[in-house]
GROMACS .gro file of C-alpha atoms in nm:
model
  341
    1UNK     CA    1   1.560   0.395  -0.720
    2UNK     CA    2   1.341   0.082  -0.676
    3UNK     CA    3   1.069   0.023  -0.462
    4UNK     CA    4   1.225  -0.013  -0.107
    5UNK     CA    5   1.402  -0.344  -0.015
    6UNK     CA    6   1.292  -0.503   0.316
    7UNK     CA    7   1.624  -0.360   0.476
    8UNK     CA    8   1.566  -0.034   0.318
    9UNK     CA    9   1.219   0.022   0.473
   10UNK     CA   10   1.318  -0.118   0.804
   11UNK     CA   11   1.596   0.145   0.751
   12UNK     CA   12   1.326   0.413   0.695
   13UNK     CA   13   1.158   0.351   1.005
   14UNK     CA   14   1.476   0.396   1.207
   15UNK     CA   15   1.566   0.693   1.115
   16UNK     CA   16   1.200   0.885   1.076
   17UNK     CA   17   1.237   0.714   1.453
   18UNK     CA   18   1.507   0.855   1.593
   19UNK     CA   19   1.504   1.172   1.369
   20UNK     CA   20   1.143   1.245   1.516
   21UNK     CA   21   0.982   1.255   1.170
   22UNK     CA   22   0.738   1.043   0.935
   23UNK     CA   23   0.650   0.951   0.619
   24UNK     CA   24   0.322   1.045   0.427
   25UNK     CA   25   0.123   0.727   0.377
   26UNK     CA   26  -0.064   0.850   0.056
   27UNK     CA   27  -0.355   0.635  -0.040
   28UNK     CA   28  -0.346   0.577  -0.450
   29UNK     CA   29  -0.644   0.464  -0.612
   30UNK     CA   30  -0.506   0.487  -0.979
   31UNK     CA   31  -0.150   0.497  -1.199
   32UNK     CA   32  -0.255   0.853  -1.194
   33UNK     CA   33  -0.311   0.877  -0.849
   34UNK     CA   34   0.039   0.678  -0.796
   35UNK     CA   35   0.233   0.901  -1.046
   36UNK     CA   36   0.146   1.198  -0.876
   37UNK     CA   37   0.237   1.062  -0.527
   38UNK     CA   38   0.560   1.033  -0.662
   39UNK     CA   39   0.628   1.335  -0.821
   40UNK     CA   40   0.521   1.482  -0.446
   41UNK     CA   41   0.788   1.314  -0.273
   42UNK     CA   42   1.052   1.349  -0.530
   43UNK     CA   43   0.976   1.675  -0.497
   44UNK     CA   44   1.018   1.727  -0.111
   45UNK     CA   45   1.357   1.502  -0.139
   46UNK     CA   46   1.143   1.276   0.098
   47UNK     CA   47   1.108   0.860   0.080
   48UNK     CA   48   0.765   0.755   0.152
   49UNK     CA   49   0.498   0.535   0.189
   50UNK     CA   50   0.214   0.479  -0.085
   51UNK     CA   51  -0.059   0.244   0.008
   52UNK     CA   52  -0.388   0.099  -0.173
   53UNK     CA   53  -0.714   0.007   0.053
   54UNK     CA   54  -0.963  -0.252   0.037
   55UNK     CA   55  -1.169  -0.034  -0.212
   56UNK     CA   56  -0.867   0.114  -0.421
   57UNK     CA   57  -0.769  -0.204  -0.517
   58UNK     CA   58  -1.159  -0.348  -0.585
   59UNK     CA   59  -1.174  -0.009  -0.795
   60UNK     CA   60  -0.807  -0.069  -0.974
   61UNK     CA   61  -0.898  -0.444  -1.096
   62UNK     CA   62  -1.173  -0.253  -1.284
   63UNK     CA   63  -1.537  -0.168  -1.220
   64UNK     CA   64  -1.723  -0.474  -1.345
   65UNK     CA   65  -1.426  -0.695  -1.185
   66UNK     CA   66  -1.394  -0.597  -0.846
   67UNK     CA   67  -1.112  -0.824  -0.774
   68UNK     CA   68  -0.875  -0.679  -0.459
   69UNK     CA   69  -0.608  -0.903  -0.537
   70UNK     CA   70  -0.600  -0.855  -0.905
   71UNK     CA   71  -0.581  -0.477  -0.826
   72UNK     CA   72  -0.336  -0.451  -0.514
   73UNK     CA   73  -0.112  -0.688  -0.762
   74UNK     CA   74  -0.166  -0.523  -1.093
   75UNK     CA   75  -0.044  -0.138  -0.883
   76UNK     CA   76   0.224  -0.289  -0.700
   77UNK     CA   77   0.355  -0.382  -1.040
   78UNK     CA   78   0.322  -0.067  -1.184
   79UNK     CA   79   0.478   0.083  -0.924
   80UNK     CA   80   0.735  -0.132  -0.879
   81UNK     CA   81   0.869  -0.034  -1.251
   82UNK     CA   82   0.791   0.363  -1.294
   83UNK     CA   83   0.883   0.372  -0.936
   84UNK     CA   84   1.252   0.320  -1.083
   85UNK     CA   85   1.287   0.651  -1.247
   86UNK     CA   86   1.284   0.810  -0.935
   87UNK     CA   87   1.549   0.910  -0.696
   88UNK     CA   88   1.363   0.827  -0.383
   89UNK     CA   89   1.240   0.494  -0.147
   90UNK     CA   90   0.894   0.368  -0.161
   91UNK     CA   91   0.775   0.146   0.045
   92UNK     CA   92   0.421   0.032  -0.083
   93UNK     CA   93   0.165  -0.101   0.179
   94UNK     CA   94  -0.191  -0.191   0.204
   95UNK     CA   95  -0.394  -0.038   0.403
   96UNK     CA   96  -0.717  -0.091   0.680
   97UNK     CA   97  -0.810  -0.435   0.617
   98UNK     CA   98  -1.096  -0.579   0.784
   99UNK     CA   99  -1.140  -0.929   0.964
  100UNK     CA  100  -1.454  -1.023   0.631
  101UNK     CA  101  -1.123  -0.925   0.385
  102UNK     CA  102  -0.876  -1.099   0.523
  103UNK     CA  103  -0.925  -1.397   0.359
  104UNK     CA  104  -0.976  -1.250   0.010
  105UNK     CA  105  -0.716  -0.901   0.037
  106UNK     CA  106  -0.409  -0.924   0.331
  107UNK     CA  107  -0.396  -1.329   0.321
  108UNK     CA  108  -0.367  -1.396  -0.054
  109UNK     CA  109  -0.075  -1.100  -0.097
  110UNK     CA  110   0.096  -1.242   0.235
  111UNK     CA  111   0.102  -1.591  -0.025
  112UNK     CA  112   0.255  -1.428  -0.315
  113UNK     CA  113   0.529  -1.205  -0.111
  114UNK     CA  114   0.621  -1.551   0.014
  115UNK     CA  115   0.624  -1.728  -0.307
  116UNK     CA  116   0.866  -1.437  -0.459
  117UNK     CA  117   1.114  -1.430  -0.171
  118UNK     CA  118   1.091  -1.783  -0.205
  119UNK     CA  119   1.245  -1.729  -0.524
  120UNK     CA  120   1.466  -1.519  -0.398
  121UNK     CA  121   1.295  -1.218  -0.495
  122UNK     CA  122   1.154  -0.908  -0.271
  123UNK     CA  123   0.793  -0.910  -0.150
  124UNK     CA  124   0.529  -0.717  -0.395
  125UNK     CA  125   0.477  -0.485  -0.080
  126UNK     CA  126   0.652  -0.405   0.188
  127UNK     CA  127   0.349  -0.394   0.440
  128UNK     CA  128   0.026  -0.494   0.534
  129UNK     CA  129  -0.262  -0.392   0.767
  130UNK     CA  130  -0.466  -0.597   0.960
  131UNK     CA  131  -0.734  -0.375   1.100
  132UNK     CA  132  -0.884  -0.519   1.438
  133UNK     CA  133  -1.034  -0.242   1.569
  134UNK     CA  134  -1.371  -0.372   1.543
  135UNK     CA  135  -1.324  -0.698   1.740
  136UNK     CA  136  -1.191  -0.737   2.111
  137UNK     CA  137  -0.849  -0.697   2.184
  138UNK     CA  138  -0.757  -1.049   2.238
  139UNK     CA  139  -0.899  -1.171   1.903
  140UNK     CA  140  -0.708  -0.861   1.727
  141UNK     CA  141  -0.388  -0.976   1.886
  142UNK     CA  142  -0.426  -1.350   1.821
  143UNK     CA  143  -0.547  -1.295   1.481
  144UNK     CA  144  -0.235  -1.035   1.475
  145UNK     CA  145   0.015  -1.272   1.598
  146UNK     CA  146  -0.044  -1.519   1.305
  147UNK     CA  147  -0.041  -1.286   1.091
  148UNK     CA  148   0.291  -1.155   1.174
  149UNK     CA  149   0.395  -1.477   1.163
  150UNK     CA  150   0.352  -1.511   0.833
  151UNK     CA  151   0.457  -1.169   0.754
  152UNK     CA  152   0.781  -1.165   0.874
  153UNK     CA  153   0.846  -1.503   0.683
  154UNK     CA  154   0.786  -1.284   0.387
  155UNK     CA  155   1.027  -1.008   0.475
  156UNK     CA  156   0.668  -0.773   0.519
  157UNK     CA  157   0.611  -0.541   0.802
  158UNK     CA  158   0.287  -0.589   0.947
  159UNK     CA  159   0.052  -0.280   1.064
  160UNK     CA  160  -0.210  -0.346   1.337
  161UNK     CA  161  -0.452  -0.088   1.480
  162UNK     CA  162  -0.497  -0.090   1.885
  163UNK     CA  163  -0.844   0.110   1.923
  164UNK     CA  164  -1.106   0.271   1.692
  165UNK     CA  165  -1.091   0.552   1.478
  166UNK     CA  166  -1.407   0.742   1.442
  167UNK     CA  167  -1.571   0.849   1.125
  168UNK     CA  168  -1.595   0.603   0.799
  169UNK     CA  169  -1.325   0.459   0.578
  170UNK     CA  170  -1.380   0.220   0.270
  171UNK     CA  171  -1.690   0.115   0.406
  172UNK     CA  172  -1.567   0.057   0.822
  173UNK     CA  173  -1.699   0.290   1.029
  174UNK     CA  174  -1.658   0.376   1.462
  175UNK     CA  175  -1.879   0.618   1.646
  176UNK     CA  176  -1.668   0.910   1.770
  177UNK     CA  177  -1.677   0.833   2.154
  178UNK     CA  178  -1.396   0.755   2.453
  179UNK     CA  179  -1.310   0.418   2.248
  180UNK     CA  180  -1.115   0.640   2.029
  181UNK     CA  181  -0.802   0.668   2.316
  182UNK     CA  182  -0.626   0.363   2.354
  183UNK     CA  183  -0.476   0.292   2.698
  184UNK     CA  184  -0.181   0.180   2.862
  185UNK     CA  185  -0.326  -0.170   2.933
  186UNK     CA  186  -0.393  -0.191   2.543
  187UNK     CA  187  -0.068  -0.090   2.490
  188UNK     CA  188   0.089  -0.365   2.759
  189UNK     CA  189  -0.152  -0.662   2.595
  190UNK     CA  190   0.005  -0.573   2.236
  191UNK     CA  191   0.364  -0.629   2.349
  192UNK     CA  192   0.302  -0.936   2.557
  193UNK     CA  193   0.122  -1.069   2.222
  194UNK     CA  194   0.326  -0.958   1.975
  195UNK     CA  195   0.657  -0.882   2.146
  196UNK     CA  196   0.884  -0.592   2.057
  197UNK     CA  197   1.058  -0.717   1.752
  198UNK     CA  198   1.154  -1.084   1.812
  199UNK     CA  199   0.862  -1.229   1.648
  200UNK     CA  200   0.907  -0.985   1.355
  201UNK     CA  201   0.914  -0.626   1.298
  202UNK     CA  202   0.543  -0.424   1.302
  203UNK     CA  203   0.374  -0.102   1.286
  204UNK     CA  204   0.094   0.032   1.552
  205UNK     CA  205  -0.185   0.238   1.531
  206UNK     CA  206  -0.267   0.359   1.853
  207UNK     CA  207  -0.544   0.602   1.882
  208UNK     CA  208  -0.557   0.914   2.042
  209UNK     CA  209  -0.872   1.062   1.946
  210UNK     CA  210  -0.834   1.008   1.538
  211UNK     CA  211  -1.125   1.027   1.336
  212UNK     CA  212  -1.143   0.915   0.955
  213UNK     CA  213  -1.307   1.166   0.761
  214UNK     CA  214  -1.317   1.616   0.664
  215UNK     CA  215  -1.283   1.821   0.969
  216UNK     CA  216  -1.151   2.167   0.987
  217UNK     CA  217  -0.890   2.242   1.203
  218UNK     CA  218  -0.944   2.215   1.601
  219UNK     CA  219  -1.252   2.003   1.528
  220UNK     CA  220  -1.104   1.682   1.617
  221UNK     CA  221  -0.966   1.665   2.000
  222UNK     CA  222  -0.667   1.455   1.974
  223UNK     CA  223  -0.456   1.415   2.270
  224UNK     CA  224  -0.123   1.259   2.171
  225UNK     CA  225   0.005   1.276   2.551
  226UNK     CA  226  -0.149   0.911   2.546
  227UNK     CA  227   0.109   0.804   2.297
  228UNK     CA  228   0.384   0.884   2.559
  229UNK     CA  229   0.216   0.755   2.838
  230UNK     CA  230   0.195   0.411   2.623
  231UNK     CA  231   0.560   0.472   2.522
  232UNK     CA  232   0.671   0.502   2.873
  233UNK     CA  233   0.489   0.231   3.027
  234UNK     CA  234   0.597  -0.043   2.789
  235UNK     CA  235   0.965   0.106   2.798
  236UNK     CA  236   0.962   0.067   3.158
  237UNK     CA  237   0.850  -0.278   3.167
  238UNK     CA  238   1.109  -0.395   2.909
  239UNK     CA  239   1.318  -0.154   2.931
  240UNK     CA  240   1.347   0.062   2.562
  241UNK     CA  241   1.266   0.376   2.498
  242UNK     CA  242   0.977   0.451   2.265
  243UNK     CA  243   0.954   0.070   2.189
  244UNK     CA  244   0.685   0.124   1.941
  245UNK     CA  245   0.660   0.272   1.598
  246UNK     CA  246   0.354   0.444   1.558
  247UNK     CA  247   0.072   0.530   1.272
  248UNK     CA  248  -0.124   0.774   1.295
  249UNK     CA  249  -0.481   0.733   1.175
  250UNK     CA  250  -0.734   0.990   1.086
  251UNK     CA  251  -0.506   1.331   0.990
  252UNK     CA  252  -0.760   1.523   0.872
  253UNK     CA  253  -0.794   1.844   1.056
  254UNK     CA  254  -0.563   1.789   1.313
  255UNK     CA  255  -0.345   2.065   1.442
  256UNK     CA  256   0.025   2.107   1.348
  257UNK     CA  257   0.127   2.135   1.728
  258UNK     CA  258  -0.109   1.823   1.749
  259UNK     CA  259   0.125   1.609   1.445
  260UNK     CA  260   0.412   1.739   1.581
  261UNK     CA  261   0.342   1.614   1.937
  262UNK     CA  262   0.282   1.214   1.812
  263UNK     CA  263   0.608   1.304   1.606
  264UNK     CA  264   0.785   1.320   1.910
  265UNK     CA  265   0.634   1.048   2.052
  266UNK     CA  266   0.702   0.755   1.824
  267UNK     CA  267   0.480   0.799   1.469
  268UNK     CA  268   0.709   0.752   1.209
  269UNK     CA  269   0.384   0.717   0.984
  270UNK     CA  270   0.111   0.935   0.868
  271UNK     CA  271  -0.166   0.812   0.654
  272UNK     CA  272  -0.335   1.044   0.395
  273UNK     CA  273  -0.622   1.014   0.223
  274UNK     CA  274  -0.907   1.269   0.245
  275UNK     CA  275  -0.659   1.579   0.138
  276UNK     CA  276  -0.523   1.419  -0.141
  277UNK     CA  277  -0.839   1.312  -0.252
  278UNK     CA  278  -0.949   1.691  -0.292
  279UNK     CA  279  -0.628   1.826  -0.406
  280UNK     CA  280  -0.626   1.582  -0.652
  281UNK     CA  281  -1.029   1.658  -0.814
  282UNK     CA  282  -1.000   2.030  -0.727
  283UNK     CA  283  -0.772   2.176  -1.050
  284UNK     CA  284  -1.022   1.917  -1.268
  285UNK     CA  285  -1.329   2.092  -1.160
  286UNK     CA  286  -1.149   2.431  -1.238
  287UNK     CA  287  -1.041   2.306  -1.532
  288UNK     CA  288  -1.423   2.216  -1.634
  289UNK     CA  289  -1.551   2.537  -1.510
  290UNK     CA  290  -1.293   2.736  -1.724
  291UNK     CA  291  -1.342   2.530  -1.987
  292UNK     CA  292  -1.716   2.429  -2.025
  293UNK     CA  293  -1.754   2.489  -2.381
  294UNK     CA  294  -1.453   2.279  -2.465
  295UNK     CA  295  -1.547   2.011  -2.287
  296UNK     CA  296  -1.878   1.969  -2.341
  297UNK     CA  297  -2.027   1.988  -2.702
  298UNK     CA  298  -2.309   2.242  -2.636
  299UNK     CA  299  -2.553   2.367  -2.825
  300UNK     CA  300  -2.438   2.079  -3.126
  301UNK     CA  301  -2.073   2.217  -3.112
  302UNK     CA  302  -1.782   1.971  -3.130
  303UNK     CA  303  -1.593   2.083  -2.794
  304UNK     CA  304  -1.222   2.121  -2.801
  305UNK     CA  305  -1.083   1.820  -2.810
  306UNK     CA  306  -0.727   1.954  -2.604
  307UNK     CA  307  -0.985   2.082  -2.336
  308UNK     CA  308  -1.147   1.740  -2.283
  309UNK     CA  309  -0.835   1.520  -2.394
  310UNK     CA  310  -0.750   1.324  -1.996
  311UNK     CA  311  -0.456   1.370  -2.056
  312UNK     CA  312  -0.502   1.797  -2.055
  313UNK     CA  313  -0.675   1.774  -1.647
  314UNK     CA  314  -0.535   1.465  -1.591
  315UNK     CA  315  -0.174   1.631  -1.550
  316UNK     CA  316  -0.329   1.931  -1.331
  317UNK     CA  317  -0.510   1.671  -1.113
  318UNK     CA  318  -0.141   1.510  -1.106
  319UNK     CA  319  -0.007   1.838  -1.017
  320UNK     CA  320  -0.233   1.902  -0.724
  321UNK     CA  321  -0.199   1.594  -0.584
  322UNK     CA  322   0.203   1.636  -0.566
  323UNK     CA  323   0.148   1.935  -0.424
  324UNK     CA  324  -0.018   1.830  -0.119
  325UNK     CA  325   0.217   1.543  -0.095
  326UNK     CA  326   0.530   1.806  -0.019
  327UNK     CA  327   0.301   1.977   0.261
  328UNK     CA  328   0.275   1.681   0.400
  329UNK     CA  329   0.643   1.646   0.425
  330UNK     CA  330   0.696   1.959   0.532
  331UNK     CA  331   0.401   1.896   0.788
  332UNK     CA  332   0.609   1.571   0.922
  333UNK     CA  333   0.893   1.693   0.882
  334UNK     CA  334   1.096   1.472   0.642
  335UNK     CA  335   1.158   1.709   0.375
  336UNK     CA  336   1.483   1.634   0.195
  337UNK     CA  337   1.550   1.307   0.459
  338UNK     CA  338   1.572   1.066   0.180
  339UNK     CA  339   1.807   0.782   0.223
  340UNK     CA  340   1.905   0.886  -0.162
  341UNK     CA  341   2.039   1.200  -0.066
   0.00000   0.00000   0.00000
């Protein structure tokens, strides 16, 4: 299938929504990285989300270029055509994206979505993120209600985060402290800004204790009861239920009982990074361990040239990757939910 349309994704959203499950947001930082994202959901009959950062995209354009743009454009592309082979829905999205990048990352793709769908085409991605977590609330709503603007003049969904998450991402980094739980008046200034839908459709990041980062299991205190208590005190005031759809930030090492909860609550999307990061370099570095005299040339040997070929750990780095991706799935619960089914 192709990447997801914008009625597609919107779609998507509804029914991880109401079906109380969401989609792996897998961060890509290369076609390899991308391939194997697919292959994960394909696998676990799930649509999902794949999504590039500021620094995946600098990296992408090519280390002496450093050009987000060129990067974010050059893997939506690719995407956008192997993505076709597949019998799933992608919806591709950038993701944190700080107030200094705005103007050189979110702004310029905003431009060219616009320009295509001016043309009657679909936007390069389906999704942006402005992340305003490091300046007060009312500039991250004003600079989030142009945005949206703009976004939903493209046909793009637009993510916003409403609090900090701890730890370091891509060069942004929070101290892990009470900042970390959003609160019903954050939740209450974000709908009065940005309204529930009629000003276009967007995604929220609420946090709940999230922290960027490797943890093990139990180390990071999230308390997703503060995603209902949002929930319920915007739905009262206007009168929906679960009027937001929800992100969820900072995965690593959080309990399943813990995902499951913000499930329930709203999150119909669950970024990934840190995992697939590891299960992605882990079969290399077995692959060099069992294989150190092929890969190297020791001792004035000439290696082995199937050991070293990229192509020979490239596909077991691929392989570990998907692998993680159909946890995830089964993790959030949207194994075999594709709208291709």
């Amino acid at each position: 299938m192709p990447i997801a349309s914008p009625e597609v994704y919107a779609e998507m959203i509804d029914r991880a929504k109401s079906g109380a499950f969401a989609y792996p947001a897998i961060n890509v930082t290369s076609s390899q990285t991308l391939n194997a994202a697919l292959q994960g959901f394909a696998e676990a009959g799930s649509d999902g989300i794949i999504q590039i950062s500021t620094g995946g995209a600098e990296y992408v354009s090519g280390p002496t270029i450093k050009n987000k743009v060129t990067g974010a454009v050059a893997l939506a592309e690719f995407a956008t055509e192997v993505a076709k082979h597949y019998p799933i829905n992608i919806a591709l999205h950038t993701d944190h994206c700080p107030k200094n990048h705005l103007d050189s990352f979110v702004r310029p793709l905003i431009d060219i979505s616009a320009e295509r769908v001016a043309r009657g085409q679909a936007p390069l991605f389906q999704s942006h993120m402005w992340d305003g977590s490091a300046v007060p609330l009312d500039e991250n709503l004003q600079i989030a209600e142009e945005l949206l603007a703009k976004t939903a003049a493209a046909k793009i969904i637009l993510e916003i985060e409403v609090g900090v998450v701890g730890g370091e991402e891509d060069g942004v980094s929070a101290a892990i402290d009470d900042k970390l739980y959003s609160t019903i008046e954050d939740g209450l200034a974000t709908a009065a800004a940005l309204g529930l839908g009629e000003k276009g459709r967007y995604l929220t990041a609420l946090t709940f204790g999230n922290v960027h980062g490797v943890y093990k299991p139990g180390n990071v205190k999230l308390r997703p009861e503060i995603l209902k208590e949002i929930q319920d005190a915007i739905g009262a005031k206007y009168g929906k239920d679960k009027p937001l759809d929800l992100v969820f930030h900072g995965g690593s090492g959080s309990l399943l009982s813990e995902i499951h909860g913000a499930l329930d609550f709203g999150v119909v999307k669950m970024n990934i990074d840190t995992d697939t990061q590891y299960a992605f370099t882990r079969p290399v570095v077995d692959h060099i361990f069992k294989n150190y005299d092929g890969v190297l040339k020791v001792d004035g040997e000439v290696g082995n040239k199937k050991a070293y070929d990229p192509r020979a750990w490239g596909k077991l780095a691929e392989n570990g990757l998907a692998k993680r991706v159909v946890e995830a799935c089964e993790h959030l619960r949207s194994t075999g939910t594709s709208l291709g089914k």
